Amino acid sequence: MRVHAYAAPGASEPLVPTTIERREVGPTDVLIDITHAGICHSDIHTVRGDWGPQPYPLVPGHEIVGVVAEVGSDVTRHRVGDRVGVGCMVNSCRGCVNCRNGDEQYCRNGMVGTYGAPDRDGTTTQGGYASHVVVDADFVLSVPAGIDSAAAAPLLCAGITTYSPLRHWGAGPGRTVAVVGLGGLGHMAVKLAHAMGAEVTVLSQSLKKQEDGLRLGADHYHATSDPQTFDELAGRFDLIINTVSASIDVDAYLGLLAVDGTLVNVGAPAEPLSLNAFSLIGARRSYAGSMIGGIRETQEMLDFCGEHQIGADIELIPANKINEAYDRVLASDVRYRFVIDTATLG
Ligand code: NAP
Ligand code: ZN
Ligand code: ZN
């Protein structure tokens, strides 16, 4: 099946309209008529080669929402007409210890990424900036009623990437959580941590988005460009979620943690991050990382969002604005996620 898409021809060229081939619907597959695809900063890192060479031409997009158009003969979990989502993975080995524990994102044999990964039929996976996708039913999520499809798309990456560490490190009543960077991931972290009952602080480069931050659910908002912020908030937080796509001064942020506090890096800059061991030793602090979340947890997150009426704050764009949106994300000019209306793909 030939479908409309937008692809990066190379690391330094703008994305262009194209068509790609999708496989036949197999017995365990679901064909999704994509309605919305979010633009994640990881799409930009990937297509620009920040994380290494890529198989071009590459169709990015791992925040996919659409409607089931066809199901394979063995599929029972999804039906034609259901509203569904696909995130960063489309398969994994299912047999290793991590897959069996529901942590398919850490599959010991390597999860199959939604784009740029070798697929089970030997082809390269292509992502959600497309009109349709065929995905194994076990990696297709149900989107709860009550969340608009455009606002739901970013939950499939930005939502789960922040929900998972917030849950893992116990964000909730009586816990102080700081979110570094108010972009796609950051604004979801604020909404989710607030809904979990934590006391939430935003640490942004400036106070430009303060009003938004407080509206999204933050209790406090500080500018990291003001050195006083680091004195005033020293030793304050149980948990810090760093969503910044560039290098940060890790030691400065570790200094904001209380005894036993944890700084979790979800931001994935191209350059290595370094730290001074004394920043950890001085208060039994932890420095950690986290990657998206497993399939079961992603469904749990979607259901949590349905229950709490949480979606992303988005700017809906036509496909011909994708390159402009990339430039705006790189300039931290996003409020707070660009989502492609895939009906405009052609
Ligand atoms: P985004 O929308 O661009 O948000 C990043 C935010 O970081 C910006 O809005 C900005 O917030 C802040 N920032 C940007 N450049 C900065 C700089 N030089 N110094 C300080 N702060 C800066 O990006 P995103 O889509 O949320 O993704 C964020 C990062 O997470 C990316 O590296 C992405 O690849 C990664 N990611 C990781 C996972 C995972 O599984 N671990 C999943 C998805 C994404 P302020 O303007 O508020 O300062
Ligand atoms: Zn992403
Ligand atoms: Zn596995």
Short mmCIF file of C-alpha atoms and ligand atoms in Angstrom, two decimals:
data_model
loop_
_atom_site.label_atom_id
_atom_site.label_comp_id
_atom_site.label_asym_id
_atom_site.label_seq_id
_atom_site.Cartn_x
_atom_site.Cartn_y
_atom_site.Cartn_z
CA MET A 1 0.00 0.00 0.00
CA ARG A 2 1.46 3.36 -1.08
CA VAL A 3 0.73 6.23 1.37
CA HIS A 4 1.47 9.95 1.65
CA ALA A 5 4.28 11.01 4.00
CA TYR A 6 6.86 13.68 4.80
CA ALA A 7 10.50 12.55 4.86
CA ALA A 8 13.96 13.89 5.63
CA PRO A 9 16.17 13.21 2.56
CA GLY A 10 19.35 13.77 4.62
CA ALA A 11 20.74 15.29 7.83
CA SER A 12 20.98 18.85 6.55
CA GLU A 13 18.06 19.06 4.15
CA PRO A 14 14.49 20.15 4.88
CA LEU A 15 11.75 17.52 5.00
CA VAL A 16 9.83 17.02 1.74
CA PRO A 17 6.51 15.44 0.73
CA THR A 18 6.81 11.90 -0.56
CA THR A 19 5.04 8.55 -0.67
CA ILE A 20 6.12 5.36 1.12
CA GLU A 21 5.12 1.70 1.07
CA ARG A 22 3.29 0.14 4.05
CA ARG A 23 3.23 -3.65 4.45
CA GLU A 24 0.14 -5.79 3.95
CA VAL A 25 -1.95 -6.20 7.12
CA GLY A 26 -0.77 -9.50 8.66
CA PRO A 27 -2.83 -11.64 11.08
CA THR A 28 -1.65 -9.67 14.17
CA ASP A 29 -1.49 -6.23 12.52
CA VAL A 30 -3.63 -3.12 12.70
CA LEU A 31 -3.90 -0.60 9.85
CA ILE A 32 -4.28 2.90 11.27
CA ASP A 33 -5.63 5.87 9.36
CA ILE A 34 -3.44 8.52 11.03
CA THR A 35 -5.18 11.79 11.92
CA HIS A 36 -2.49 13.48 14.02
CA ALA A 37 1.27 13.22 14.55
CA GLY A 38 3.19 15.22 17.16
CA ILE A 39 6.63 16.71 16.53
CA CYS A 40 9.03 15.56 19.26
CA HIS A 41 12.47 17.12 19.71
CA SER A 42 13.80 13.55 19.28
CA ASP A 43 12.54 13.65 15.66
CA ILE A 44 14.79 16.65 15.12
CA HIS A 45 17.82 15.12 16.93
CA THR A 46 17.36 11.97 14.83
CA VAL A 47 16.91 13.44 11.36
CA ARG A 48 19.72 15.97 11.92
CA GLY A 49 22.10 13.13 12.86
CA ASP A 50 22.71 14.27 16.49
CA TRP A 51 22.51 10.66 17.66
CA GLY A 52 24.43 9.09 14.78
CA PRO A 53 23.93 8.22 11.12
CA GLN A 54 20.40 7.43 9.88
CA PRO A 55 18.89 5.44 7.01
CA TYR A 56 17.61 8.23 4.73
CA PRO A 57 15.09 9.02 3.42
CA LEU A 58 13.51 8.89 6.87
CA VAL A 59 9.90 9.60 7.88
CA PRO A 60 9.93 10.68 11.55
CA GLY A 61 7.00 10.75 13.97
CA HIS A 62 6.36 8.68 17.09
CA GLU A 63 3.39 10.50 18.60
CA ILE A 64 0.68 8.99 16.45
CA VAL A 65 -3.10 9.06 16.86
CA GLY A 66 -5.60 7.77 14.35
CA VAL A 67 -8.52 5.48 13.66
CA VAL A 68 -8.34 1.74 13.03
CA ALA A 69 -9.12 1.07 9.35
CA GLU A 70 -8.47 -2.69 9.21
CA VAL A 71 -7.41 -5.48 11.60
CA GLY A 72 -5.72 -8.82 11.00
CA SER A 73 -7.58 -12.09 11.54
CA ASP A 74 -6.00 -12.74 14.98
CA VAL A 75 -6.52 -9.24 16.42
CA THR A 76 -9.00 -9.05 19.29
CA ARG A 77 -7.88 -5.96 21.23
CA HIS A 78 -8.73 -3.35 18.57
CA ARG A 79 -11.65 -2.95 16.21
CA VAL A 80 -12.26 -1.01 13.02
CA GLY A 81 -13.30 2.53 14.01
CA ASP A 82 -11.46 2.57 17.38
CA ARG A 83 -9.36 5.62 18.22
CA VAL A 84 -5.82 4.41 18.84
CA GLY A 85 -2.25 5.60 19.37
CA VAL A 86 1.29 4.47 18.63
CA GLY A 87 4.38 5.75 20.43
CA CYS A 88 8.12 5.22 20.07
CA MET A 89 8.12 1.41 19.66
CA VAL A 90 6.36 -0.93 17.24
CA ASN A 91 7.78 -4.24 18.46
CA SER A 92 10.25 -5.97 20.80
CA CYS A 93 11.45 -9.56 21.39
CA ARG A 94 8.73 -10.20 24.04
CA GLY A 95 10.82 -13.00 25.57
CA CYS A 96 13.67 -11.28 27.47
CA VAL A 97 13.43 -10.43 31.15
CA ASN A 98 12.70 -6.76 30.46
CA CYS A 99 9.96 -7.48 27.93
CA ARG A 100 8.39 -9.97 30.32
CA ASN A 101 8.45 -7.30 33.05
CA GLY A 102 6.61 -4.86 30.79
CA ASP A 103 9.71 -2.78 30.10
CA GLU A 104 9.76 -3.38 26.34
CA GLN A 105 11.59 -0.06 25.89
CA TYR A 106 14.60 -1.72 27.54
CA CYS A 107 14.30 -4.97 25.51
CA ARG A 108 17.65 -6.75 25.74
CA ASN A 109 17.44 -7.59 22.06
CA GLY A 110 16.60 -4.01 21.16
CA MET A 111 13.07 -2.69 20.80
CA VAL A 112 11.97 -1.85 17.27
CA GLY A 113 11.73 1.93 17.00
CA THR A 114 8.76 3.45 15.18
CA TYR A 115 11.09 4.89 12.54
CA GLY A 116 14.63 4.27 11.31
CA ALA A 117 14.80 0.72 12.76
CA PRO A 118 15.07 -2.66 11.05
CA ASP A 119 11.54 -4.10 10.92
CA ARG A 120 10.67 -7.80 11.19
CA ASP A 121 10.33 -8.08 7.40
CA GLY A 122 13.81 -6.62 6.81
CA THR A 123 12.59 -3.19 5.76
CA THR A 124 13.26 0.03 7.71
CA THR A 125 10.41 1.32 9.87
CA GLN A 126 8.92 4.68 8.84
CA GLY A 127 7.10 6.91 11.31
CA GLY A 128 3.94 8.89 11.80
CA TYR A 129 4.33 11.90 9.49
CA ALA A 130 2.22 9.80 7.14
CA SER A 131 -1.41 9.12 6.25
CA HIS A 132 -1.38 5.45 7.38
CA VAL A 133 0.73 2.98 9.36
CA VAL A 134 0.60 -0.79 9.93
CA VAL A 135 1.59 -1.84 13.46
CA ASP A 136 1.43 -5.06 15.48
CA ALA A 137 -1.71 -4.89 17.66
CA ASP A 138 0.24 -5.40 20.91
CA PHE A 139 2.00 -2.07 20.33
CA VAL A 140 -1.20 -0.16 19.57
CA LEU A 141 -2.73 1.77 22.49
CA SER A 142 -6.36 2.74 23.12
CA VAL A 143 -7.04 6.47 23.33
CA PRO A 144 -9.69 7.14 25.99
CA ALA A 145 -12.80 9.17 25.17
CA GLY A 146 -12.71 12.74 26.39
CA ILE A 147 -9.25 13.66 25.07
CA ASP A 148 -9.18 15.43 21.73
CA SER A 149 -7.09 13.46 19.19
CA ALA A 150 -4.68 16.34 18.48
CA ALA A 151 -4.09 16.86 22.21
CA ALA A 152 -3.71 13.10 22.74
CA ALA A 153 -0.95 12.55 20.16
CA PRO A 154 1.89 14.05 22.28
CA LEU A 155 0.93 11.77 25.18
CA LEU A 156 2.41 8.85 23.20
CA CYS A 157 5.94 10.18 23.77
CA ALA A 158 6.04 13.41 25.83
CA GLY A 159 3.32 12.04 28.12
CA ILE A 160 4.76 8.62 28.85
CA THR A 161 8.38 9.87 29.03
CA THR A 162 7.46 12.12 31.93
CA TYR A 163 4.74 9.95 33.52
CA SER A 164 7.07 6.95 33.88
CA PRO A 165 9.82 8.62 35.97
CA LEU A 166 7.25 10.60 37.99
CA ARG A 167 5.62 7.29 38.97
CA HIS A 168 8.90 5.39 39.37
CA TRP A 169 10.34 7.99 41.75
CA GLY A 170 7.07 8.47 43.64
CA ALA A 171 5.76 11.92 42.70
CA GLY A 172 2.69 12.57 44.82
CA PRO A 173 1.32 14.48 47.81
CA GLY A 174 4.05 15.79 50.11
CA ARG A 175 6.75 15.48 47.44
CA THR A 176 8.53 18.39 45.78
CA VAL A 177 9.14 18.03 42.05
CA ALA A 178 11.05 20.42 39.78
CA VAL A 179 10.75 20.34 35.99
CA VAL A 180 13.68 21.77 34.02
CA GLY A 181 12.67 23.16 30.59
CA LEU A 182 9.09 24.06 29.69
CA GLY A 183 8.80 22.54 26.21
CA GLY A 184 6.88 19.49 24.99
CA LEU A 185 8.05 17.09 27.68
CA GLY A 186 8.29 19.78 30.36
CA HIS A 187 4.72 20.99 30.04
CA MET A 188 3.45 17.39 30.25
CA ALA A 189 5.62 16.80 33.33
CA VAL A 190 4.01 19.83 34.99
CA LYS A 191 0.45 18.71 34.22
CA LEU A 192 1.08 15.10 35.29
CA ALA A 193 3.04 15.88 38.48
CA HIS A 194 0.33 18.36 39.49
CA ALA A 195 -2.40 15.77 38.83
CA MET A 196 -0.46 13.24 40.95
CA GLY A 197 -0.59 15.75 43.84
CA ALA A 198 3.06 16.85 44.01
CA GLU A 199 4.26 20.41 44.67
CA VAL A 200 5.60 21.49 41.28
CA THR A 201 8.28 24.04 40.39
CA VAL A 202 9.26 25.02 36.84
CA LEU A 203 12.89 25.91 36.15
CA SER A 204 12.94 27.67 32.79
CA GLN A 205 15.62 29.77 31.11
CA SER A 206 13.54 32.94 31.62
CA LEU A 207 10.26 34.08 33.16
CA LYS A 208 8.67 34.52 29.69
CA LYS A 209 6.34 31.54 30.10
CA GLN A 210 5.62 32.00 33.83
CA GLU A 211 1.90 32.67 33.41
CA ASP A 212 1.53 29.52 31.29
CA GLY A 213 3.53 27.44 33.75
CA LEU A 214 1.26 28.41 36.63
CA ARG A 215 -1.85 27.76 34.52
CA LEU A 216 -0.54 24.30 33.60
CA GLY A 217 -0.36 23.42 37.29
CA ALA A 218 3.00 24.64 38.64
CA ASP A 219 3.07 26.08 42.16
CA HIS A 220 6.34 28.00 41.62
CA TYR A 221 8.32 29.26 38.64
CA HIS A 222 11.96 30.37 38.52
CA ALA A 223 14.41 31.55 35.86
CA THR A 224 17.64 29.55 35.63
CA SER A 225 19.36 32.56 34.02
CA ASP A 226 19.13 34.21 37.47
CA PRO A 227 22.00 32.82 39.62
CA GLN A 228 19.97 33.62 42.74
CA THR A 229 17.56 30.81 41.78
CA PHE A 230 20.24 28.24 42.60
CA ASP A 231 20.93 29.79 46.05
CA GLU A 232 17.29 30.23 46.91
CA LEU A 233 16.24 26.68 45.98
CA ALA A 234 19.34 24.80 47.25
CA GLY A 235 18.48 21.41 48.82
CA ARG A 236 14.76 21.84 48.04
CA PHE A 237 13.57 19.02 45.75
CA ASP A 238 12.86 15.31 46.13
CA LEU A 239 12.81 14.85 42.37
CA ILE A 240 14.01 16.88 39.41
CA ILE A 241 13.01 15.91 35.86
CA ASN A 242 15.44 17.42 33.35
CA THR A 243 13.82 17.72 29.92
CA VAL A 244 16.41 20.02 28.34
CA SER A 245 17.52 19.06 24.83
CA ALA A 246 20.97 20.68 25.30
CA SER A 247 23.74 20.37 27.90
CA ILE A 248 23.06 21.70 31.38
CA ASP A 249 25.32 22.34 34.38
CA VAL A 250 24.44 19.06 36.11
CA ASP A 251 26.21 20.01 39.36
CA ALA A 252 24.16 23.19 39.71
CA TYR A 253 20.90 21.18 39.45
CA LEU A 254 22.13 18.40 41.77
CA GLY A 255 22.64 21.16 44.35
CA LEU A 256 18.88 21.75 44.31
CA LEU A 257 18.14 18.19 45.53
CA ALA A 258 17.28 17.37 49.14
CA VAL A 259 19.02 14.45 50.88
CA ASP A 260 18.08 11.26 48.96
CA GLY A 261 16.76 13.33 46.06
CA THR A 262 17.05 12.20 42.45
CA LEU A 263 17.80 14.12 39.27
CA VAL A 264 16.34 12.19 36.33
CA ASN A 265 17.60 13.02 32.88
CA VAL A 266 15.11 12.49 30.10
CA GLY A 267 16.63 15.15 27.85
CA ALA A 268 18.99 13.51 25.37
CA PRO A 269 21.53 16.06 24.08
CA ALA A 270 24.15 15.06 21.53
CA GLU A 271 27.00 16.10 23.85
CA PRO A 272 28.02 14.14 26.98
CA LEU A 273 26.95 15.50 30.37
CA SER A 274 29.48 15.57 33.21
CA LEU A 275 29.26 15.91 36.96
CA ASN A 276 31.40 16.24 40.07
CA ALA A 277 31.06 13.21 42.40
CA PHE A 278 30.88 15.57 45.41
CA SER A 279 27.52 16.87 44.12
CA LEU A 280 26.12 13.37 44.82
CA ILE A 281 28.16 12.41 47.90
CA GLY A 282 27.26 15.55 49.84
CA ALA A 283 23.60 14.58 50.28
CA ARG A 284 23.24 10.90 49.21
CA ARG A 285 21.80 12.09 45.93
CA SER A 286 21.10 10.03 42.79
CA TYR A 287 21.55 10.89 39.15
CA ALA A 288 19.37 8.78 36.85
CA GLY A 289 17.96 8.44 33.36
CA SER A 290 14.70 7.13 31.93
CA MET A 291 13.47 6.26 28.44
CA ILE A 292 9.77 6.49 27.48
CA GLY A 293 7.80 3.70 29.26
CA GLY A 294 6.51 0.18 28.60
CA ILE A 295 3.32 -0.62 26.72
CA ARG A 296 1.28 -1.47 29.83
CA GLU A 297 2.43 1.73 31.54
CA THR A 298 1.66 3.78 28.42
CA GLN A 299 -1.94 2.53 28.51
CA GLU A 300 -2.05 3.31 32.26
CA MET A 301 -0.83 6.86 31.48
CA LEU A 302 -3.48 7.31 28.76
CA ASP A 303 -6.19 6.12 31.13
CA PHE A 304 -4.86 8.47 33.85
CA CYS A 305 -5.03 11.34 31.34
CA GLY A 306 -8.57 10.34 30.36
CA GLU A 307 -9.63 10.32 34.01
CA HIS A 308 -7.97 13.68 34.76
CA GLN A 309 -8.89 15.30 31.41
CA ILE A 310 -5.25 15.87 30.53
CA GLY A 311 -4.07 16.48 26.99
CA ALA A 312 -1.14 18.42 25.59
CA ASP A 313 -1.35 22.14 24.78
CA ILE A 314 -0.78 22.05 21.06
CA GLU A 315 -0.41 24.14 17.93
CA LEU A 316 -1.99 22.26 15.01
CA ILE A 317 -0.04 22.76 11.77
CA PRO A 318 -0.40 21.65 8.14
CA ALA A 319 2.35 19.43 6.74
CA ASN A 320 3.95 22.27 4.77
CA LYS A 321 4.83 23.99 8.08
CA ILE A 322 6.89 21.07 9.44
CA ASN A 323 10.28 22.65 8.63
CA GLU A 324 9.23 25.97 10.16
CA ALA A 325 8.05 24.10 13.27
CA TYR A 326 11.46 22.40 13.57
CA ASP A 327 13.17 25.81 13.56
CA ARG A 328 10.78 27.08 16.22
CA VAL A 329 11.34 24.03 18.46
CA LEU A 330 15.12 24.57 18.16
CA ALA A 331 14.60 28.19 19.22
CA SER A 332 12.55 27.08 22.30
CA ASP A 333 9.57 28.80 20.61
CA VAL A 334 6.96 26.07 21.12
CA ARG A 335 3.76 26.28 23.17
CA TYR A 336 3.88 23.48 23.84
CA ARG A 337 3.80 20.86 21.08
CA PHE A 338 3.42 21.11 17.32
CA VAL A 339 1.00 18.52 15.97
CA ILE A 340 0.63 17.79 12.26
CA ASP A 341 -2.86 17.56 10.81
CA THR A 342 -2.10 14.57 8.57
CA ALA A 343 -5.13 15.27 6.38
CA THR A 344 -2.90 17.95 4.81
CA LEU A 345 -0.26 15.44 3.65
CA GLY A 346 -1.76 15.16 0.18
P1 NAP B 1 11.42 20.85 23.50
O1 NAP B 1 9.96 20.95 23.29
O2 NAP B 1 12.34 21.56 22.56
O3 NAP B 1 11.71 21.31 25.00
C1 NAP B 1 13.00 21.45 25.52
C2 NAP B 1 13.04 22.66 26.45
O4 NAP B 1 14.34 22.72 27.03
C3 NAP B 1 12.87 23.98 25.74
O5 NAP B 1 11.55 24.35 25.53
C4 NAP B 1 13.57 24.94 26.70
O6 NAP B 1 12.69 25.23 27.78
C5 NAP B 1 14.69 24.08 27.26
N1 NAP B 1 15.96 24.34 26.55
C6 NAP B 1 16.21 24.20 25.22
N2 NAP B 1 17.49 24.53 24.94
C7 NAP B 1 18.06 24.89 26.12
C8 NAP B 1 19.36 25.33 26.47
N3 NAP B 1 20.33 25.49 25.56
N4 NAP B 1 19.59 25.59 27.78
C9 NAP B 1 18.62 25.44 28.70
N5 NAP B 1 17.37 25.04 28.40
C10 NAP B 1 17.09 24.77 27.13
O7 NAP B 1 11.88 19.33 23.46
P2 NAP B 1 11.09 18.01 23.95
O8 NAP B 1 10.39 17.43 22.78
O9 NAP B 1 10.37 18.31 25.19
O10 NAP B 1 12.33 17.03 24.24
C11 NAP B 1 13.29 17.39 25.22
C12 NAP B 1 14.46 16.42 25.21
O11 NAP B 1 14.02 15.14 25.65
C13 NAP B 1 15.08 16.18 23.84
O12 NAP B 1 16.48 16.04 24.00
C14 NAP B 1 14.46 14.86 23.40
O13 NAP B 1 15.24 14.15 22.48
C15 NAP B 1 14.41 14.15 24.72
N6 NAP B 1 13.46 13.04 24.78
C16 NAP B 1 13.81 11.97 25.52
C17 NAP B 1 12.93 10.92 25.68
C18 NAP B 1 13.28 9.77 26.56
O14 NAP B 1 12.68 8.70 26.42
N7 NAP B 1 14.20 9.93 27.48
C19 NAP B 1 11.69 10.96 25.05
C20 NAP B 1 11.35 12.09 24.32
C21 NAP B 1 12.24 13.13 24.20
P3 NAP B 1 12.66 26.70 28.47
O15 NAP B 1 12.41 27.66 27.34
O16 NAP B 1 11.55 26.59 29.44
O17 NAP B 1 13.98 26.92 29.14
ZN ZN B 2 9.65 11.60 21.40
ZN ZN B 3 12.91 -8.22 24.83
#
